[in-house]
């Protein structure tokens, strides 16, 4: 039995794959502890899943020469030292990092103490912590091909068990009925994340009558900041949130969505074709997340700023009248997807336990 420390957090994009791998390790007879911060989403999600959270201070990497930059060396040294004590006191045999504020101290402490560690990068454009860590280990798992990290092996996204094991066809009738839909009519899923996406919401509401007239139903997860009115049409369901995304994914035959790494990975793994509208800020990783499945023919890519109601009508409405094209996109998405990312990442981490995955100092 190995006791693992899984490091990462801040956002659901880091925490969810971390928990998927933790669940897999425990299912295989190992133990898992989690390293994170008190401010990140892990402070709630990790204890809820039944894992112990070991906390270190949140130390953002300074981006300007200010007071925070002057305090950074001492702060990060303290986080590394505290992580090192956790490694020693808890008898940690291996570390797996997922990016975020807790990851870099975990990599540096593990290297200092000779504890083997592995990395998982969720996005096509890697974050700063994982760019650092990938220089020090050969056990580097990535979600998407062509992720620019040394020693990268594509393992896919570690998915929640309820998604990885989802049989969409078997659950479709139940799923559609749960949202009040006609089980015999196809469903378009529109989602921009928990806060919603203004362009997506405006575009679909502006075409609500045309989508329903095409014989489709709409499950519109509009988010907490939605400003668009509910069209109030038969077959159109607008919700702020959905607690059962497994049912939403089982109900749908086509999606219009943001292109976060988890979303792209889940839809591709399940063979759900999509029109992706990447979030237009940040470091642009959402566009790269969708590049593989778009190239494979399983999805389309649209610019956020240009995704008006008129553009929705030009791009999405023709798909609703072309079931053969949607089916072909579904097959292509399935071919690009990975369902067993948690198992693959676990195998990669275990392969590095003998230390062979570590990069020698100076390499």
Tab-separated table of C-alpha atoms in Angstrom:
chain	number	residue	atom	x	y	z
A	1	UNK	CA	0.000	0.000	0.000
A	2	UNK	CA	1.231	3.500	-0.874
A	3	UNK	CA	0.149	6.689	0.850
A	4	UNK	CA	-0.188	9.434	-1.753
A	5	UNK	CA	-0.320	13.200	-1.458
A	6	UNK	CA	-2.388	14.784	-4.229
A	7	UNK	CA	-1.635	18.485	-4.621
A	8	UNK	CA	-3.661	21.132	-6.389
A	9	UNK	CA	-6.817	23.129	-6.282
A	10	UNK	CA	-8.206	26.610	-6.535
A	11	UNK	CA	-10.807	25.819	-9.187
A	12	UNK	CA	-13.015	22.879	-10.100
A	13	UNK	CA	-10.775	22.330	-13.120
A	14	UNK	CA	-7.986	21.276	-10.768
A	15	UNK	CA	-10.034	19.727	-7.967
A	16	UNK	CA	-12.304	17.392	-9.954
A	17	UNK	CA	-9.525	15.432	-11.721
A	18	UNK	CA	-7.612	15.321	-8.441
A	19	UNK	CA	-10.587	13.702	-6.718
A	20	UNK	CA	-11.116	11.286	-9.614
A	21	UNK	CA	-7.533	10.040	-9.260
A	22	UNK	CA	-7.833	9.914	-5.463
A	23	UNK	CA	-10.935	7.743	-5.785
A	24	UNK	CA	-9.104	5.417	-8.149
A	25	UNK	CA	-6.074	5.083	-5.870
A	26	UNK	CA	-8.270	4.258	-2.891
A	27	UNK	CA	-10.274	1.755	-4.941
A	28	UNK	CA	-6.978	0.006	-5.684
A	29	UNK	CA	-6.104	-0.245	-1.979
A	30	UNK	CA	-3.920	2.827	-1.460
A	31	UNK	CA	-4.418	5.873	0.768
A	32	UNK	CA	-4.812	9.449	-0.447
A	33	UNK	CA	-4.349	12.787	1.288
A	34	UNK	CA	-4.794	16.154	-0.413
A	35	UNK	CA	-2.616	19.275	-0.237
A	36	UNK	CA	-4.362	22.568	-0.904
A	37	UNK	CA	-5.175	26.001	0.438
A	38	UNK	CA	-7.908	27.284	2.734
A	39	UNK	CA	-9.177	29.674	0.048
A	40	UNK	CA	-9.586	27.342	-2.910
A	41	UNK	CA	-12.565	25.219	-3.865
A	42	UNK	CA	-10.715	22.217	-2.453
A	43	UNK	CA	-11.419	23.496	1.067
A	44	UNK	CA	-15.051	22.437	0.544
A	45	UNK	CA	-14.952	19.677	-2.061
A	46	UNK	CA	-12.137	17.588	-0.566
A	47	UNK	CA	-13.677	17.110	2.913
A	48	UNK	CA	-17.082	16.521	1.297
A	49	UNK	CA	-15.548	13.584	-0.596
A	50	UNK	CA	-14.119	12.209	2.654
A	51	UNK	CA	-10.439	13.055	2.179
A	52	UNK	CA	-8.199	14.867	4.632
A	53	UNK	CA	-7.005	18.265	3.422
A	54	UNK	CA	-3.533	19.369	4.471
A	55	UNK	CA	-3.374	23.155	4.174
A	56	UNK	CA	-0.520	25.413	3.099
A	57	UNK	CA	-0.638	29.201	2.584
A	58	UNK	CA	-1.816	30.500	-0.774
A	59	UNK	CA	1.230	32.115	-2.407
A	60	UNK	CA	0.442	33.613	-5.840
A	61	UNK	CA	3.387	34.001	-8.173
A	62	UNK	CA	4.145	37.742	-8.407
A	63	UNK	CA	3.554	39.313	-11.794
A	64	UNK	CA	4.728	42.826	-10.930
A	65	UNK	CA	7.766	44.164	-9.021
A	66	UNK	CA	5.824	45.239	-5.932
A	67	UNK	CA	5.615	44.399	-2.243
A	68	UNK	CA	4.182	40.967	-2.963
A	69	UNK	CA	7.227	40.198	-5.110
A	70	UNK	CA	9.536	41.116	-2.251
A	71	UNK	CA	7.634	38.850	0.147
A	72	UNK	CA	7.354	35.960	-2.305
A	73	UNK	CA	10.708	34.181	-1.699
A	74	UNK	CA	10.155	33.861	2.053
A	75	UNK	CA	6.497	32.903	1.621
A	76	UNK	CA	7.144	30.177	-0.936
A	77	UNK	CA	10.093	28.850	1.078
A	78	UNK	CA	7.764	28.513	4.049
A	79	UNK	CA	5.193	26.625	1.963
A	80	UNK	CA	7.854	24.241	0.679
A	81	UNK	CA	9.125	23.603	4.202
A	82	UNK	CA	5.613	22.957	5.538
A	83	UNK	CA	4.894	20.585	2.648
A	84	UNK	CA	8.152	18.781	3.376
A	85	UNK	CA	7.054	18.227	6.972
A	86	UNK	CA	3.761	16.802	5.758
A	87	UNK	CA	5.643	14.399	3.487
A	88	UNK	CA	7.812	13.197	6.358
A	89	UNK	CA	5.209	13.140	9.124
A	90	UNK	CA	2.567	11.341	7.045
A	91	UNK	CA	4.909	8.817	5.430
A	92	UNK	CA	4.050	9.916	1.894
A	93	UNK	CA	5.348	7.510	-0.743
A	94	UNK	CA	4.324	9.426	-3.863
A	95	UNK	CA	2.996	12.820	-4.917
A	96	UNK	CA	0.681	13.674	-7.811
A	97	UNK	CA	0.198	17.335	-8.673
A	98	UNK	CA	-2.611	18.884	-10.687
A	99	UNK	CA	-1.564	22.516	-10.870
A	100	UNK	CA	-2.749	25.448	-8.815
A	101	UNK	CA	-1.162	27.178	-5.829
A	102	UNK	CA	-0.379	23.988	-3.898
A	103	UNK	CA	1.328	22.172	-6.756
A	104	UNK	CA	4.683	23.970	-7.034
A	105	UNK	CA	5.524	23.661	-3.303
A	106	UNK	CA	4.615	19.963	-3.528
A	107	UNK	CA	6.936	19.369	-6.481
A	108	UNK	CA	9.844	21.211	-4.881
A	109	UNK	CA	9.380	19.564	-1.478
A	110	UNK	CA	9.109	16.121	-3.063
A	111	UNK	CA	12.252	16.671	-5.111
A	112	UNK	CA	14.138	17.886	-2.035
A	113	UNK	CA	13.123	14.831	-0.005
A	114	UNK	CA	13.524	12.267	-2.771
A	115	UNK	CA	9.801	11.431	-2.988
A	116	UNK	CA	8.767	10.468	-6.547
A	117	UNK	CA	6.108	12.658	-8.063
A	118	UNK	CA	3.895	12.800	-11.124
A	119	UNK	CA	2.041	15.639	-12.806
A	120	UNK	CA	-1.303	15.932	-14.517
A	121	UNK	CA	-1.988	18.929	-16.739
A	122	UNK	CA	-5.637	19.496	-17.599
A	123	UNK	CA	-5.355	22.240	-20.207
A	124	UNK	CA	-3.788	22.281	-23.642
A	125	UNK	CA	-1.794	25.325	-22.525
A	126	UNK	CA	-0.068	24.343	-19.268
A	127	UNK	CA	-0.010	26.464	-16.146
A	128	UNK	CA	3.089	27.854	-14.476
A	129	UNK	CA	3.325	25.267	-11.687
A	130	UNK	CA	3.186	22.333	-14.072
A	131	UNK	CA	5.675	23.915	-16.437
A	132	UNK	CA	8.060	24.021	-13.493
A	133	UNK	CA	7.318	20.506	-12.269
A	134	UNK	CA	7.564	18.857	-15.680
A	135	UNK	CA	11.261	19.720	-15.773
A	136	UNK	CA	11.840	17.538	-12.721
A	137	UNK	CA	9.918	14.336	-13.495
A	138	UNK	CA	9.283	12.104	-16.463
A	139	UNK	CA	5.842	11.098	-15.149
A	140	UNK	CA	3.862	13.844	-16.874
A	141	UNK	CA	0.284	13.080	-17.861
A	142	UNK	CA	-1.626	15.440	-20.140
A	143	UNK	CA	-5.238	15.639	-21.230
A	144	UNK	CA	-4.723	16.800	-24.789
A	145	UNK	CA	-2.181	15.821	-27.453
A	146	UNK	CA	0.523	18.358	-28.285
A	147	UNK	CA	0.449	19.924	-24.822
A	148	UNK	CA	3.873	21.630	-24.684
A	149	UNK	CA	5.402	19.932	-21.644
A	150	UNK	CA	8.546	17.802	-21.549
A	151	UNK	CA	8.041	14.054	-21.041
A	152	UNK	CA	4.295	14.368	-21.725
A	153	UNK	CA	2.157	11.234	-22.072
A	154	UNK	CA	-1.479	11.632	-23.092
A	155	UNK	CA	-3.664	10.021	-20.434
A	156	UNK	CA	-6.802	12.098	-20.966
A	157	UNK	CA	-8.812	13.838	-18.285
A	158	UNK	CA	-9.511	11.907	-15.072
A	159	UNK	CA	-13.303	11.965	-15.065
A	160	UNK	CA	-15.833	11.686	-12.297
A	161	UNK	CA	-17.021	8.100	-12.022
A	162	UNK	CA	-20.629	9.077	-12.770
A	163	UNK	CA	-19.447	10.505	-16.101
A	164	UNK	CA	-16.819	7.886	-16.963
A	165	UNK	CA	-19.368	5.080	-16.474
A	166	UNK	CA	-22.333	6.888	-18.042
A	167	UNK	CA	-24.327	4.915	-20.617
A	168	UNK	CA	-26.081	7.743	-22.442
A	169	UNK	CA	-28.237	5.514	-24.626
A	170	UNK	CA	-29.513	3.432	-21.719
A	171	UNK	CA	-30.307	6.522	-19.632
A	172	UNK	CA	-31.691	8.753	-22.386
A	173	UNK	CA	-35.417	8.136	-21.861
A	174	UNK	CA	-35.169	8.583	-18.105
A	175	UNK	CA	-32.948	11.633	-18.488
A	176	UNK	CA	-35.273	13.436	-20.867
A	177	UNK	CA	-38.299	12.638	-18.731
A	178	UNK	CA	-36.524	14.063	-15.666
A	179	UNK	CA	-36.402	17.470	-17.378
A	180	UNK	CA	-39.999	17.232	-18.579
A	181	UNK	CA	-39.039	16.531	-22.189
A	182	UNK	CA	-40.604	14.272	-24.795
A	183	UNK	CA	-38.305	11.201	-24.808
A	184	UNK	CA	-38.720	10.830	-28.580
A	185	UNK	CA	-37.443	14.302	-29.541
A	186	UNK	CA	-33.758	15.286	-29.616
A	187	UNK	CA	-32.330	17.723	-27.067
A	188	UNK	CA	-29.894	20.595	-27.563
A	189	UNK	CA	-27.837	21.281	-24.440
A	190	UNK	CA	-26.607	24.863	-24.015
A	191	UNK	CA	-24.244	25.606	-21.151
A	192	UNK	CA	-21.735	28.300	-20.332
A	193	UNK	CA	-20.725	27.116	-16.882
A	194	UNK	CA	-21.964	27.974	-13.409
A	195	UNK	CA	-22.018	31.734	-14.045
A	196	UNK	CA	-23.334	31.412	-17.561
A	197	UNK	CA	-22.091	33.000	-20.781
A	198	UNK	CA	-23.743	36.146	-22.066
A	199	UNK	CA	-23.124	35.487	-25.768
A	200	UNK	CA	-24.369	31.887	-25.597
A	201	UNK	CA	-27.462	32.875	-23.643
A	202	UNK	CA	-28.346	35.707	-25.996
A	203	UNK	CA	-27.746	33.615	-29.099
A	204	UNK	CA	-29.891	30.653	-28.070
A	205	UNK	CA	-32.757	32.715	-26.663
A	206	UNK	CA	-32.787	34.705	-29.902
A	207	UNK	CA	-33.291	31.444	-31.790
A	208	UNK	CA	-35.526	29.630	-29.314
A	209	UNK	CA	-38.590	29.501	-31.557
A	210	UNK	CA	-36.555	28.308	-34.547
A	211	UNK	CA	-34.891	25.515	-32.549
A	212	UNK	CA	-38.213	24.237	-31.259
A	213	UNK	CA	-39.755	24.547	-34.728
A	214	UNK	CA	-36.936	22.299	-36.027
A	215	UNK	CA	-38.272	19.540	-33.776
A	216	UNK	CA	-35.638	19.892	-31.053
A	217	UNK	CA	-35.973	20.536	-27.350
A	218	UNK	CA	-33.596	22.822	-25.446
A	219	UNK	CA	-31.989	22.313	-22.054
A	220	UNK	CA	-30.522	25.748	-21.393
A	221	UNK	CA	-28.263	25.939	-18.340
A	222	UNK	CA	-28.086	29.707	-18.258
A	223	UNK	CA	-25.964	30.238	-15.130
A	224	UNK	CA	-26.287	32.471	-12.116
A	225	UNK	CA	-25.752	35.753	-13.971
A	226	UNK	CA	-28.123	35.194	-16.864
A	227	UNK	CA	-29.809	38.348	-18.146
A	228	UNK	CA	-32.008	36.750	-20.806
A	229	UNK	CA	-35.714	36.019	-20.246
A	230	UNK	CA	-37.057	32.497	-20.355
A	231	UNK	CA	-38.739	32.116	-23.775
A	232	UNK	CA	-41.533	30.131	-22.131
A	233	UNK	CA	-41.875	27.706	-25.023
A	234	UNK	CA	-43.036	24.123	-24.863
A	235	UNK	CA	-39.912	21.989	-25.068
A	236	UNK	CA	-37.590	24.760	-23.820
A	237	UNK	CA	-36.262	24.395	-20.275
A	238	UNK	CA	-34.125	27.185	-18.798
A	239	UNK	CA	-32.308	26.454	-15.538
A	240	UNK	CA	-29.723	28.457	-13.629
A	241	UNK	CA	-27.891	25.307	-12.534
A	242	UNK	CA	-28.095	21.558	-12.922
A	243	UNK	CA	-27.074	19.252	-10.075
A	244	UNK	CA	-27.310	16.152	-12.298
A	245	UNK	CA	-25.034	16.821	-15.234
A	246	UNK	CA	-25.006	13.103	-15.960
A	247	UNK	CA	-28.710	13.355	-16.796
A	248	UNK	CA	-28.176	16.526	-18.839
A	249	UNK	CA	-25.461	14.833	-20.893
A	250	UNK	CA	-27.532	11.673	-21.329
A	251	UNK	CA	-30.530	13.695	-22.534
A	252	UNK	CA	-28.612	15.647	-25.175
A	253	UNK	CA	-27.646	14.830	-28.749
A	254	UNK	CA	-25.797	18.092	-29.430
A	255	UNK	CA	-24.263	20.789	-27.225
A	256	UNK	CA	-23.401	24.466	-27.501
A	257	UNK	CA	-20.829	25.136	-24.830
A	258	UNK	CA	-17.743	26.836	-23.509
A	259	UNK	CA	-14.524	24.881	-24.085
A	260	UNK	CA	-13.110	24.331	-20.628
A	261	UNK	CA	-10.822	21.309	-20.377
A	262	UNK	CA	-13.264	19.273	-18.291
A	263	UNK	CA	-16.210	20.102	-20.536
A	264	UNK	CA	-14.380	19.196	-23.739
A	265	UNK	CA	-13.074	15.999	-22.152
A	266	UNK	CA	-16.465	14.901	-20.831
A	267	UNK	CA	-18.346	15.604	-24.042
A	268	UNK	CA	-15.695	13.885	-26.164
A	269	UNK	CA	-15.510	10.859	-23.879
A	270	UNK	CA	-19.284	10.478	-24.128
A	271	UNK	CA	-19.417	11.033	-27.889
A	272	UNK	CA	-21.487	14.197	-27.589
A	273	UNK	CA	-20.816	16.546	-30.542
A	274	UNK	CA	-20.616	20.240	-29.810
A	275	UNK	CA	-20.323	23.770	-31.058
A	276	UNK	CA	-17.658	25.227	-28.793
A	277	UNK	CA	-17.512	28.937	-28.049
A	278	UNK	CA	-14.275	29.408	-26.057
A	279	UNK	CA	-14.130	31.898	-23.219
A	280	UNK	CA	-12.385	34.922	-24.678
A	281	UNK	CA	-10.190	35.971	-21.732
A	282	UNK	CA	-7.326	34.440	-19.757
A	283	UNK	CA	-4.412	32.816	-21.559
A	284	UNK	CA	-6.575	31.481	-24.375
A	285	UNK	CA	-6.349	27.829	-23.395
A	286	UNK	CA	-10.003	27.091	-24.141
A	287	UNK	CA	-9.470	27.446	-27.892
A	288	UNK	CA	-6.582	24.968	-27.703
A	289	UNK	CA	-8.582	22.570	-25.520
A	290	UNK	CA	-11.082	22.081	-28.333
A	291	UNK	CA	-8.554	21.939	-31.176
A	292	UNK	CA	-8.165	18.153	-31.221
A	293	UNK	CA	-11.833	17.215	-31.344
A	294	UNK	CA	-12.509	19.989	-33.878
A	295	UNK	CA	-9.736	18.632	-36.113
A	296	UNK	CA	-11.189	15.134	-35.736
A	297	UNK	CA	-14.567	16.367	-36.955
A	298	UNK	CA	-16.415	15.973	-33.654
A	299	UNK	CA	-17.044	19.653	-32.991
A	300	UNK	CA	-17.143	23.156	-34.448
A	301	UNK	CA	-15.380	26.209	-33.032
A	302	UNK	CA	-16.837	29.715	-32.934
A	303	UNK	CA	-15.466	33.043	-31.689
A	304	UNK	CA	-17.277	34.411	-28.650
A	305	UNK	CA	-17.512	37.984	-29.897
A	306	UNK	CA	-19.006	36.877	-33.212
A	307	UNK	CA	-21.467	34.374	-31.751
A	308	UNK	CA	-24.569	36.505	-32.221
A	309	UNK	CA	-28.128	35.227	-32.704
A	310	UNK	CA	-27.530	35.566	-36.456
A	311	UNK	CA	-24.369	33.460	-36.247
A	312	UNK	CA	-26.178	30.841	-34.152
A	313	UNK	CA	-28.816	30.639	-36.882
A	314	UNK	CA	-26.120	30.267	-39.527
A	315	UNK	CA	-24.094	27.573	-37.721
A	316	UNK	CA	-26.350	25.670	-35.326
A	317	UNK	CA	-29.740	25.603	-37.010
A	318	UNK	CA	-28.468	23.689	-40.076
A	319	UNK	CA	-27.134	20.973	-37.776
A	320	UNK	CA	-30.599	20.510	-36.295
A	321	UNK	CA	-31.890	19.613	-39.767
A	322	UNK	CA	-28.994	17.244	-40.518
A	323	UNK	CA	-29.191	14.198	-38.225
A	324	UNK	CA	-26.647	12.302	-40.348
A	325	UNK	CA	-24.076	15.060	-39.815
A	326	UNK	CA	-24.729	15.120	-36.072
A	327	UNK	CA	-24.292	11.344	-35.948
A	328	UNK	CA	-21.004	11.585	-37.852
A	329	UNK	CA	-19.773	14.272	-35.461
A	330	UNK	CA	-20.742	12.075	-32.517
A	331	UNK	CA	-18.662	9.193	-33.891
A	332	UNK	CA	-15.697	11.513	-34.442
A	333	UNK	CA	-15.982	12.951	-30.924
A	334	UNK	CA	-16.038	9.449	-29.466
A	335	UNK	CA	-12.875	8.581	-31.341
A	336	UNK	CA	-11.082	11.584	-29.856
A	337	UNK	CA	-12.338	11.060	-26.291
A	338	UNK	CA	-10.826	9.205	-23.334
A	339	UNK	CA	-13.013	7.617	-20.652
A	340	UNK	CA	-10.347	5.981	-18.492
A	341	UNK	CA	-8.172	8.987	-17.745
A	342	UNK	CA	-8.132	8.310	-13.994
A	343	UNK	CA	-6.909	4.751	-14.547
A	344	UNK	CA	-4.270	5.894	-17.037
A	345	UNK	CA	-2.989	8.627	-14.730
A	346	UNK	CA	-2.847	6.207	-11.828
A	347	UNK	CA	-0.766	3.758	-13.862
A	348	UNK	CA	1.607	6.526	-14.914
A	349	UNK	CA	2.088	7.668	-11.313
A	350	UNK	CA	2.682	4.108	-10.109
A	351	UNK	CA	5.275	3.584	-12.827
A	352	UNK	CA	7.307	6.395	-11.310
A	353	UNK	CA	7.340	5.081	-7.745
A	354	UNK	CA	10.736	3.421	-8.174
A	355	UNK	CA	12.231	6.828	-8.897
A	356	UNK	CA	12.967	6.120	-12.554
A	357	UNK	CA	10.536	8.840	-13.612
A	358	UNK	CA	12.511	11.583	-11.892
A	359	UNK	CA	14.793	13.803	-13.921
A	360	UNK	CA	18.295	13.873	-12.430
A	361	UNK	CA	19.507	17.184	-11.026
A	362	UNK	CA	21.018	19.279	-13.770
A	363	UNK	CA	19.292	17.358	-16.559
